[in-house]
mmCIF file with all atom_site columns, C-alpha atoms in Angstrom:
data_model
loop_
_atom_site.group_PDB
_atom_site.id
_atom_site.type_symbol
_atom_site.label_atom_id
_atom_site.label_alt_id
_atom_site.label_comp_id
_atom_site.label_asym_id
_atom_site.label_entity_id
_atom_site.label_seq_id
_atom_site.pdbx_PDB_ins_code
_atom_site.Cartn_x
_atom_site.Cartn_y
_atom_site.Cartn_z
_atom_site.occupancy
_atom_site.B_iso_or_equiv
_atom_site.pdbx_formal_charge
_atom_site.auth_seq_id
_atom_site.auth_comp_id
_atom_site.auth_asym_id
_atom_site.auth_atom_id
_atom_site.pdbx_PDB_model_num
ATOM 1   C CA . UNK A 1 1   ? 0.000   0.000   0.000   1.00 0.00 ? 1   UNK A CA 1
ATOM 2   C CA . UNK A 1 2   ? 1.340   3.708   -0.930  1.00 0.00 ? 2   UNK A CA 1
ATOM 3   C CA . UNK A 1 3   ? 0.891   5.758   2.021   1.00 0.00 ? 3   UNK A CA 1
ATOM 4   C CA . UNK A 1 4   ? 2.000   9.469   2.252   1.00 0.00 ? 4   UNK A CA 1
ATOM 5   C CA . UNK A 1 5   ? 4.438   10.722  4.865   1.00 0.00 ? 5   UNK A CA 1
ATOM 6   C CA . UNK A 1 6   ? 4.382   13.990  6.854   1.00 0.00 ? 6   UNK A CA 1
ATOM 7   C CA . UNK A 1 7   ? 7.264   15.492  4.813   1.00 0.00 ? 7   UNK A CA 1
ATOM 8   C CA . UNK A 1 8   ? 5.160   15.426  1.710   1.00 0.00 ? 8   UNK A CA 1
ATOM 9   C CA . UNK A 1 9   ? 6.452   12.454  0.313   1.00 0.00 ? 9   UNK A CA 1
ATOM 10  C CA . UNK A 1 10  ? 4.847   8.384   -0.352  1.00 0.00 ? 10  UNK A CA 1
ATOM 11  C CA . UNK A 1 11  ? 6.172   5.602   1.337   1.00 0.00 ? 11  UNK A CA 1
ATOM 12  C CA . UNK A 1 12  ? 5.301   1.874   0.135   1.00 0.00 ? 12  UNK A CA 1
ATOM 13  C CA . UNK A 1 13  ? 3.878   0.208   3.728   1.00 0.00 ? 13  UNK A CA 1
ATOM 14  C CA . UNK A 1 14  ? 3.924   -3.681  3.890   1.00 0.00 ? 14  UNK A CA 1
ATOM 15  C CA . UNK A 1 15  ? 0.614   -6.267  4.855   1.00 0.00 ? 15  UNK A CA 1
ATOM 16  C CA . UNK A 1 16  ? 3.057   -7.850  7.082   1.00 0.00 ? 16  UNK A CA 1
ATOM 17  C CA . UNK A 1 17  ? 4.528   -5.895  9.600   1.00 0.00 ? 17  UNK A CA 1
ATOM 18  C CA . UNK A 1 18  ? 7.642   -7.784  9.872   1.00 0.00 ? 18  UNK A CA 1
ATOM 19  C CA . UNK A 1 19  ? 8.620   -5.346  7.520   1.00 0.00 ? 19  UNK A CA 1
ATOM 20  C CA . UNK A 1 20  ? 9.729   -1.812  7.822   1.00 0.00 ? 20  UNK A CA 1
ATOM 21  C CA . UNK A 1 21  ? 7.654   1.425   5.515   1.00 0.00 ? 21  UNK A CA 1
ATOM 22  C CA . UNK A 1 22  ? 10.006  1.962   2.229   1.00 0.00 ? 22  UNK A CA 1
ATOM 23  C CA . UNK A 1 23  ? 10.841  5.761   0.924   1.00 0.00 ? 23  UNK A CA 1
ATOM 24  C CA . UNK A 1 24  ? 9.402   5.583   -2.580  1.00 0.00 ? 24  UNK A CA 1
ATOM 25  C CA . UNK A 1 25  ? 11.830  7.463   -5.375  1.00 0.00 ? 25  UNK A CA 1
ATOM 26  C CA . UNK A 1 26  ? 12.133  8.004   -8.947  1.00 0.00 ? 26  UNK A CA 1
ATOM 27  C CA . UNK A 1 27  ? 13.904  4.757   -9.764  1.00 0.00 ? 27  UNK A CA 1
ATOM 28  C CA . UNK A 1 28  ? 11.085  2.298   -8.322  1.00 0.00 ? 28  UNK A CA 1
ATOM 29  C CA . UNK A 1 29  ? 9.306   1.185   -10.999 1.00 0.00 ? 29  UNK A CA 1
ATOM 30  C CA . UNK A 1 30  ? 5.602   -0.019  -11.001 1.00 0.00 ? 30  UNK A CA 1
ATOM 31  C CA . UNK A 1 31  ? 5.308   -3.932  -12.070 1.00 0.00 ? 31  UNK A CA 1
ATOM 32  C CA . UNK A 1 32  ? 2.102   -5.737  -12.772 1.00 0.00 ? 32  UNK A CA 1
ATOM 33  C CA . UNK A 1 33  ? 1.402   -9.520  -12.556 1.00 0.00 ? 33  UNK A CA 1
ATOM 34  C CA . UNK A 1 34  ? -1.099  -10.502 -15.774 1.00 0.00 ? 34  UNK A CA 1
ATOM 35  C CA . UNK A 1 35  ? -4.355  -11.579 -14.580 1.00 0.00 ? 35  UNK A CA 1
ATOM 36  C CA . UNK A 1 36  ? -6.614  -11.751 -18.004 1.00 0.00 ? 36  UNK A CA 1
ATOM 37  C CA . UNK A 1 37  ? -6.896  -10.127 -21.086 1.00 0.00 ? 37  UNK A CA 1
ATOM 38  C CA . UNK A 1 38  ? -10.103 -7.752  -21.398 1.00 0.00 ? 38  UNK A CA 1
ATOM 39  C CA . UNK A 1 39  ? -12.136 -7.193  -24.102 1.00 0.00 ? 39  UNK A CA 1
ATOM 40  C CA . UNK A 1 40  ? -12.669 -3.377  -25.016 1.00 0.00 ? 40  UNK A CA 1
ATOM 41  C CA . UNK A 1 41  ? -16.091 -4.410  -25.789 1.00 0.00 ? 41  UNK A CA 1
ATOM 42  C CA . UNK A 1 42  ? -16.507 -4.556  -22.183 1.00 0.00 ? 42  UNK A CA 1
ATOM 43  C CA . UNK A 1 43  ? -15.866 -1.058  -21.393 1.00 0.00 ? 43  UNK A CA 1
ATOM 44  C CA . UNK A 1 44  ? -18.166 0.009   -24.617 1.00 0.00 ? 44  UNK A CA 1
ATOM 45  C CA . UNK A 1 45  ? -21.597 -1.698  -22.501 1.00 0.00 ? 45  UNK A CA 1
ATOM 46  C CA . UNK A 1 46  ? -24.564 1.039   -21.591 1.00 0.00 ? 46  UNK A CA 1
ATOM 47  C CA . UNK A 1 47  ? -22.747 3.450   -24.087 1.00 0.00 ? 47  UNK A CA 1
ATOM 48  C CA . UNK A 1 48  ? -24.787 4.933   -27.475 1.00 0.00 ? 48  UNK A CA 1
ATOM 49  C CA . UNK A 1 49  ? -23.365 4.846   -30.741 1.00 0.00 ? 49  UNK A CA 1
ATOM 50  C CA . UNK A 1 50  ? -24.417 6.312   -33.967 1.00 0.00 ? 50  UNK A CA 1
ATOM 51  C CA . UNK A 1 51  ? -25.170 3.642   -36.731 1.00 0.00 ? 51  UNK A CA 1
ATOM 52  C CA . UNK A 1 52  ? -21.686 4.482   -38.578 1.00 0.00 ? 52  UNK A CA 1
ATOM 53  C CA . UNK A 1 53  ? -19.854 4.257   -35.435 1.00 0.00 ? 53  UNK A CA 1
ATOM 54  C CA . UNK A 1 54  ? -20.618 0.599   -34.475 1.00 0.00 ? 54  UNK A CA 1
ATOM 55  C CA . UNK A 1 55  ? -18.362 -1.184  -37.008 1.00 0.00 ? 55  UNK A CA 1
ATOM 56  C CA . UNK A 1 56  ? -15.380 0.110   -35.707 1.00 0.00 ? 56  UNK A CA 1
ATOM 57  C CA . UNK A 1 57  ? -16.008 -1.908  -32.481 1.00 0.00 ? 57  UNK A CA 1
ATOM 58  C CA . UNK A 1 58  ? -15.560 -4.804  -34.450 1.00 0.00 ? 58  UNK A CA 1
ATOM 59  C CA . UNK A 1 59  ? -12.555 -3.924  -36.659 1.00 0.00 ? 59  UNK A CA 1
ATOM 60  C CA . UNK A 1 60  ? -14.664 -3.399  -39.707 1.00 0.00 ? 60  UNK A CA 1
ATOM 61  C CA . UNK A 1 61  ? -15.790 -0.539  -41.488 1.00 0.00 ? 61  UNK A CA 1
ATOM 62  C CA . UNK A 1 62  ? -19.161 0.969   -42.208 1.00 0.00 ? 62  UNK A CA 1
ATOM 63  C CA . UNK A 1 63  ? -20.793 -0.113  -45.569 1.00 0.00 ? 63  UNK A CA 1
ATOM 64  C CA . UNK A 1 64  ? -24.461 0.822   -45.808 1.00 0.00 ? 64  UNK A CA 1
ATOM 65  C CA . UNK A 1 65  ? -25.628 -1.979  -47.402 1.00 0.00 ? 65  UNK A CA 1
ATOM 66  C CA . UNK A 1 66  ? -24.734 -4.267  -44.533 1.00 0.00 ? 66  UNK A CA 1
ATOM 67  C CA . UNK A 1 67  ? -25.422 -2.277  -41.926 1.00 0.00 ? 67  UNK A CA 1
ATOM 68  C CA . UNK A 1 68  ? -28.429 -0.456  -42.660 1.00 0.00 ? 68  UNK A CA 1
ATOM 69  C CA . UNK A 1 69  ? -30.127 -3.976  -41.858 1.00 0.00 ? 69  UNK A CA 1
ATOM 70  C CA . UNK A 1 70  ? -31.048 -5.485  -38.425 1.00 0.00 ? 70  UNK A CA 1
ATOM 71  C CA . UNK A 1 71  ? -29.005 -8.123  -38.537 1.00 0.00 ? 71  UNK A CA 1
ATOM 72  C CA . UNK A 1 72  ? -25.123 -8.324  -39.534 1.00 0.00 ? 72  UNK A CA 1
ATOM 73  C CA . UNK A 1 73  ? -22.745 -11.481 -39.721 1.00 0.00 ? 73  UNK A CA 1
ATOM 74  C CA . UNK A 1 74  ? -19.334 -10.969 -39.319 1.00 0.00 ? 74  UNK A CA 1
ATOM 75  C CA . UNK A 1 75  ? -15.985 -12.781 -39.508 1.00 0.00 ? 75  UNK A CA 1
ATOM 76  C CA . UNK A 1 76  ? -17.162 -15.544 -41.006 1.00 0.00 ? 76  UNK A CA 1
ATOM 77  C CA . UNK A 1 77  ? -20.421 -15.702 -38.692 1.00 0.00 ? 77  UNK A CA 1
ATOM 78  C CA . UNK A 1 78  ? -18.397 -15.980 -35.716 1.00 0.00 ? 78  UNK A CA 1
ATOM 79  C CA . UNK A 1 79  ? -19.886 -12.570 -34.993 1.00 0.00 ? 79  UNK A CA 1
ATOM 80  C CA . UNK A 1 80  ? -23.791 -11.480 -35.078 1.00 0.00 ? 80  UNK A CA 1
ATOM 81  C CA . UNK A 1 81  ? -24.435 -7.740  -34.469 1.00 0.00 ? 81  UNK A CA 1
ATOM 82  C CA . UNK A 1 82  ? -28.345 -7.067  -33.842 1.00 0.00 ? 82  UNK A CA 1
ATOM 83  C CA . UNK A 1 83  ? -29.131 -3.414  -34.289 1.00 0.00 ? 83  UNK A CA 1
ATOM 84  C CA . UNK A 1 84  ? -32.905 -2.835  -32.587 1.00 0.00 ? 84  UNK A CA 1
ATOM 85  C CA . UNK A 1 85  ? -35.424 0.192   -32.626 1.00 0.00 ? 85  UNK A CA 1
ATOM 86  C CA . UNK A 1 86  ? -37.848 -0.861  -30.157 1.00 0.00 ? 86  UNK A CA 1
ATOM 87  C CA . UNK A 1 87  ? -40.849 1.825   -31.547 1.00 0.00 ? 87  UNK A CA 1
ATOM 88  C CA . UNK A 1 88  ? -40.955 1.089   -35.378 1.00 0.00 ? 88  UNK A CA 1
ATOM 89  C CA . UNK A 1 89  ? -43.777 4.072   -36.472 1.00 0.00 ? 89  UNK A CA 1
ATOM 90  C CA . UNK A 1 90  ? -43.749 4.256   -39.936 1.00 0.00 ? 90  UNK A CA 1
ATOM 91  C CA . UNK A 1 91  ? -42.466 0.693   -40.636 1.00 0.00 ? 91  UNK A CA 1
ATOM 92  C CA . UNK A 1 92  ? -44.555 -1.226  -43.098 1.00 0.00 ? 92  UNK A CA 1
ATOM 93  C CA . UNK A 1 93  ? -46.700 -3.890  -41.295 1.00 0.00 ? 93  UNK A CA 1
ATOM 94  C CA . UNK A 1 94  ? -44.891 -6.355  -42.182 1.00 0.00 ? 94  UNK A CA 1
ATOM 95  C CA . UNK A 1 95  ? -41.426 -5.075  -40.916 1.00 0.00 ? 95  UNK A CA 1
ATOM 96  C CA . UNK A 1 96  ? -42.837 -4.103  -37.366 1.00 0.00 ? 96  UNK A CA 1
ATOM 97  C CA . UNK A 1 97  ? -40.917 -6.933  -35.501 1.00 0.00 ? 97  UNK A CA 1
ATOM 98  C CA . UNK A 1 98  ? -41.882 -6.810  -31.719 1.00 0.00 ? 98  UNK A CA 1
ATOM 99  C CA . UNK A 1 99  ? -39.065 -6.504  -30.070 1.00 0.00 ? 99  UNK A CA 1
ATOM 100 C CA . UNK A 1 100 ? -38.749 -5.310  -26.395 1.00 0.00 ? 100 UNK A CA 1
ATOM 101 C CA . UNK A 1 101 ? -37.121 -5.358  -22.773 1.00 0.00 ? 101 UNK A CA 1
ATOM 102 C CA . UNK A 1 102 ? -39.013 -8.076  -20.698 1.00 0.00 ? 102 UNK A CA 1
ATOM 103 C CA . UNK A 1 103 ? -36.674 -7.315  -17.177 1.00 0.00 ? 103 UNK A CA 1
ATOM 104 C CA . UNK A 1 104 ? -33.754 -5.439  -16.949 1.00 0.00 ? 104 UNK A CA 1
ATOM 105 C CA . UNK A 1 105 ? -31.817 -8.327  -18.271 1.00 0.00 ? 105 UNK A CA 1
ATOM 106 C CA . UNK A 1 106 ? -34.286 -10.303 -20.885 1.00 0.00 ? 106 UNK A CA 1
ATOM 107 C CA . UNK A 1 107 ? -34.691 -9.173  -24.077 1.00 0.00 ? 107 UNK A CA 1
ATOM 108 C CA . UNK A 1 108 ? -37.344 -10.295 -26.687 1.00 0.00 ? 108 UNK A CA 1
ATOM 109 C CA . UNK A 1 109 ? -36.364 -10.129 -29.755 1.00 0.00 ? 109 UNK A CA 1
ATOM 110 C CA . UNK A 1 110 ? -38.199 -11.085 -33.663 1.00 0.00 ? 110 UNK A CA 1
ATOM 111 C CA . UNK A 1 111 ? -35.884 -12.224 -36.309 1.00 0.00 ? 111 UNK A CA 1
ATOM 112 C CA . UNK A 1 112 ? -36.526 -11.147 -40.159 1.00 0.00 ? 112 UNK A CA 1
ATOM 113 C CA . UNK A 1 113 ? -39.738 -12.701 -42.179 1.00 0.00 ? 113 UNK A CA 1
ATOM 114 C CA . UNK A 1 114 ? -37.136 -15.313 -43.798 1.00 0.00 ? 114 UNK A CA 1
ATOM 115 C CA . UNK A 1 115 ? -35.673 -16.282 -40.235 1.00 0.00 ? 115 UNK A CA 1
ATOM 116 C CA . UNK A 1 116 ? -36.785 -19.825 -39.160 1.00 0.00 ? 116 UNK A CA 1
ATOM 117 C CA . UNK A 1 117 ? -35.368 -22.123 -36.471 1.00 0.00 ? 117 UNK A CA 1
ATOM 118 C CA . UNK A 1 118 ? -34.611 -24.641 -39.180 1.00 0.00 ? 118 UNK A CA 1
ATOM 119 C CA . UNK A 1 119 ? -32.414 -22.370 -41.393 1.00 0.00 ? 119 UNK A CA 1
ATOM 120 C CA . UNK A 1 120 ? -29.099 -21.690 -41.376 1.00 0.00 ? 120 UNK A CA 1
ATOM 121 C CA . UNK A 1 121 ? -29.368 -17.863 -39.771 1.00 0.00 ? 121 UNK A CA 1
ATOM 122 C CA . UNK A 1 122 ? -31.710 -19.206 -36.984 1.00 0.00 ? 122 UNK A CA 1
ATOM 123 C CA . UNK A 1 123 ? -29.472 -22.035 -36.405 1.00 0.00 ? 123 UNK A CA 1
ATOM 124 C CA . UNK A 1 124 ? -26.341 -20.171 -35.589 1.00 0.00 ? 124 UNK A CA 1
ATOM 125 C CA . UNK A 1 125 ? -28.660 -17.812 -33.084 1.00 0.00 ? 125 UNK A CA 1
ATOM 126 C CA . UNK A 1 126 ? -30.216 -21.280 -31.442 1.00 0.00 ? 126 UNK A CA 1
ATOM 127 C CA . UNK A 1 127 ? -26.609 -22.654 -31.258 1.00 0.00 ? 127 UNK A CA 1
ATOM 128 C CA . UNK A 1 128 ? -24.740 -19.642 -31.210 1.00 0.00 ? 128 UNK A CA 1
ATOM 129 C CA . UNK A 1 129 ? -22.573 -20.774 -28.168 1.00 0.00 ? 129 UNK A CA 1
ATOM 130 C CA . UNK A 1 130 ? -21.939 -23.905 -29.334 1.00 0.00 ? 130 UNK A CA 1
ATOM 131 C CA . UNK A 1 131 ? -20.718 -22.818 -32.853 1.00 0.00 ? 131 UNK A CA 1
ATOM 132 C CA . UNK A 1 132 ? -18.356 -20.413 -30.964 1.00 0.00 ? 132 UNK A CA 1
ATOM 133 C CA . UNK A 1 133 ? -20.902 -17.415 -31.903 1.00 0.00 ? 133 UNK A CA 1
ATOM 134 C CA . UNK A 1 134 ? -21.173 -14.026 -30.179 1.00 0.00 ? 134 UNK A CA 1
ATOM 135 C CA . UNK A 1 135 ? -24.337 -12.379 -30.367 1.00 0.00 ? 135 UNK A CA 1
ATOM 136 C CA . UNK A 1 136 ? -24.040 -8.567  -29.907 1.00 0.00 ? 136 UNK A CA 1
ATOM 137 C CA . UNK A 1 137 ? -27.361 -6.342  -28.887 1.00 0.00 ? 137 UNK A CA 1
ATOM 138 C CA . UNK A 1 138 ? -27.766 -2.536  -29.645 1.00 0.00 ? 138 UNK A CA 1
ATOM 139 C CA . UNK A 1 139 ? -31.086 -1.147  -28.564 1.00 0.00 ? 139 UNK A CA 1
ATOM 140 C CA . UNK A 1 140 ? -32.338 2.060   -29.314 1.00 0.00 ? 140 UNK A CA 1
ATOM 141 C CA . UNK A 1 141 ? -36.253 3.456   -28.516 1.00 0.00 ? 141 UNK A CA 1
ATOM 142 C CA . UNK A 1 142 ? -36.961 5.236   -31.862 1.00 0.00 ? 142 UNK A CA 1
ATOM 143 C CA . UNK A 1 143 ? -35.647 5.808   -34.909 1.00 0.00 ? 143 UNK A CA 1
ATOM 144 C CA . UNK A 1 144 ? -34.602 9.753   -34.765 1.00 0.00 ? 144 UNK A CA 1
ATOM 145 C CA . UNK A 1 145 ? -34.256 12.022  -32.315 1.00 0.00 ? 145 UNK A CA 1
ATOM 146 C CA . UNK A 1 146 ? -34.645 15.256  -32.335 1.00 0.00 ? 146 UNK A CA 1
ATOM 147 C CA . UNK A 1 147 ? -34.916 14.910  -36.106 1.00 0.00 ? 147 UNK A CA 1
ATOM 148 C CA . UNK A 1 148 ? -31.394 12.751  -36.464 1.00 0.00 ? 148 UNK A CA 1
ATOM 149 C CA . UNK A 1 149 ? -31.276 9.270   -36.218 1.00 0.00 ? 149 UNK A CA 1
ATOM 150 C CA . UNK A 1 150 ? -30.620 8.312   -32.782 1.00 0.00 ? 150 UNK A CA 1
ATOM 151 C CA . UNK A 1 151 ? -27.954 6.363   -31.443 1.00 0.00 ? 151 UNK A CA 1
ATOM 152 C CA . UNK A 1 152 ? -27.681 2.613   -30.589 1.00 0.00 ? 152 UNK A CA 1
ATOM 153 C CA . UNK A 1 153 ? -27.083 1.655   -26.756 1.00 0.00 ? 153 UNK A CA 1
ATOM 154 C CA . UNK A 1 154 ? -24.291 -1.095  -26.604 1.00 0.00 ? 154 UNK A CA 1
ATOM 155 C CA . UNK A 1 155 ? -26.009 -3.866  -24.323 1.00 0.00 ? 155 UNK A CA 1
ATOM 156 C CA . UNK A 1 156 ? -23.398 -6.566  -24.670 1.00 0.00 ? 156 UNK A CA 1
ATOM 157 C CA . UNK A 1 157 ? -23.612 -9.895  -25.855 1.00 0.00 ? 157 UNK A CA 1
ATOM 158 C CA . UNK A 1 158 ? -26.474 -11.830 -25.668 1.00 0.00 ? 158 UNK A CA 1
ATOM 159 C CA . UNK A 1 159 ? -26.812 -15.710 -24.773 1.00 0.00 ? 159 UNK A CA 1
ATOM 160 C CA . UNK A 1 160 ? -29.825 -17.390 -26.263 1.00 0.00 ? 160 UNK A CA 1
ATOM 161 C CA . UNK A 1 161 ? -32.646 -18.682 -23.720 1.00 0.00 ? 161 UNK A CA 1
ATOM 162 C CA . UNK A 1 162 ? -35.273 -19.922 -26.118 1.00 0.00 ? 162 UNK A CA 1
ATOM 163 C CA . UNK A 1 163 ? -37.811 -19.496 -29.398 1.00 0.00 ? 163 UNK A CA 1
ATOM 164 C CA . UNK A 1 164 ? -40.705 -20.055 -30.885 1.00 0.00 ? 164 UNK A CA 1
ATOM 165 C CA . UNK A 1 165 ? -42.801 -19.576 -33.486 1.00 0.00 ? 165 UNK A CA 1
ATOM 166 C CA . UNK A 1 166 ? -40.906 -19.330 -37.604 1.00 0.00 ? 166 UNK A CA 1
ATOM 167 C CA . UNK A 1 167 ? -40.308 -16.814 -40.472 1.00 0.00 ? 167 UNK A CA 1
ATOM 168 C CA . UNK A 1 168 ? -40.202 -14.788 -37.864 1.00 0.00 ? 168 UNK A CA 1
ATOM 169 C CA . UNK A 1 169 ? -38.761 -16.596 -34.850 1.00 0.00 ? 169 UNK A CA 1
ATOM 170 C CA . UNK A 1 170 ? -39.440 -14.691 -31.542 1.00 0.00 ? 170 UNK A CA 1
ATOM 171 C CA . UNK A 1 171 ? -36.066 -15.675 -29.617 1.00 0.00 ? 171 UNK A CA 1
ATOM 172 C CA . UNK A 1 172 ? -35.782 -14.686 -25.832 1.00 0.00 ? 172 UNK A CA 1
ATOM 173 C CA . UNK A 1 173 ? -32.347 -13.301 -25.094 1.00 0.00 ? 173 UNK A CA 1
ATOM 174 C CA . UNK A 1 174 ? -30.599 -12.964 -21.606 1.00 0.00 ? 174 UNK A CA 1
ATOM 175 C CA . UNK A 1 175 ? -28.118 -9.569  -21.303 1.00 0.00 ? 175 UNK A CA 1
ATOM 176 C CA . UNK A 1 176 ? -26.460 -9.904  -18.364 1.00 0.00 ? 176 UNK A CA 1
ATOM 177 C CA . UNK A 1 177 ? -23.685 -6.819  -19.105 1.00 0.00 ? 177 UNK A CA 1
ATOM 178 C CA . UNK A 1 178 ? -27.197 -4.833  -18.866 1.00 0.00 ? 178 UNK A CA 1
ATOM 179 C CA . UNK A 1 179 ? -28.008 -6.383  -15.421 1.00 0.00 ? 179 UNK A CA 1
ATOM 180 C CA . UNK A 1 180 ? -25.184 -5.776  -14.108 1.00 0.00 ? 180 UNK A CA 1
ATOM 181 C CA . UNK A 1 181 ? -24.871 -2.048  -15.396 1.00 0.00 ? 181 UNK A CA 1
ATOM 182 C CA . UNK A 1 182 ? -28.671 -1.033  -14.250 1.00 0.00 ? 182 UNK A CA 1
#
């Protein structure tokens, strides 16, 4: 533990007491024992970012065709990126997907008309852990704001809980970065 002395200066002061408070100087240098590697993902959770933006989290960069949908495949599919508006006002009928927050940490979401649980999209959500697939959420409430389009809220991955129903698939989605941030 540093401590600071009366004269102003730090002093490094031992757990043990067997052993005597050491004057800290300018040639000590700070060491660090490795304890795991973090993903920068982690630190992105509960922030917003703008449509354009949220590529760059992956490594990739923005194309409008791919990421103007709600669903994006990565890497090979290793990666799934779902991009949610949970009010969808001027959607055509059948693009209104209900998707919405059950709890603080569930998360309902509708796949695309052609998305069925037999298929090979709604397979790798179904079995996304076990083919070595991250899901990634971004929720936002409404399309715009104040006459922009509104950012995306980072929720962190997702693990798969269950489905039902085909083309679309309603899947039920538990968020625990969310739970843990609320």
């Amino acid at each position: 533990v540093v401590t600071k002395t009366r004269e102003g200066g730090y002093a490094l002061k031992a757990n043990n007491p067997a052993y005597a408070e050491m004057p800290v100087t300018e040639s000590m240098r700070t060491l660090a024992r490795f304890k795991a590697i973090v993903d920068p993902l982690e630190f992105a959770v509960g922030n917003f970012f703008f449509r354009e933006k949220i590529p760059e989290l992956f490594g990739h960069q923005f194309n409008p065709g791919n990421w103007h949908s709600g669903h994006v495949v990565l890497n090979e599919g290793k990666i799934h990126v779902l991009l949610v508006t949970i009010r969808k006002q001027g959607k055509a009928e059948d693009r209104r997907y209900v998707d919405h927050w059950i709890d603080e940490r569930t998360f309902h979401w509708q796949s695309q008309n052609q998305t069925g649980p037999n298929d090979n999209r709604g397979r790798s959500i179904i079995e996304h852990e076990k083919q070595g697939t991250a899901i990634h959420l971004f929720v936002r409430e409404t399309k715009l704001s104040k006459g922009k389009a509104a950012p995306f809220q980072y929720c962190g991955p997702v693990r798969y809980v269950k489905h039902s129903g085909s083309k679309p698939m309603s899947v039920i989605f538990d968020v625990p970065e969310m739970g843990e941030k609320q």
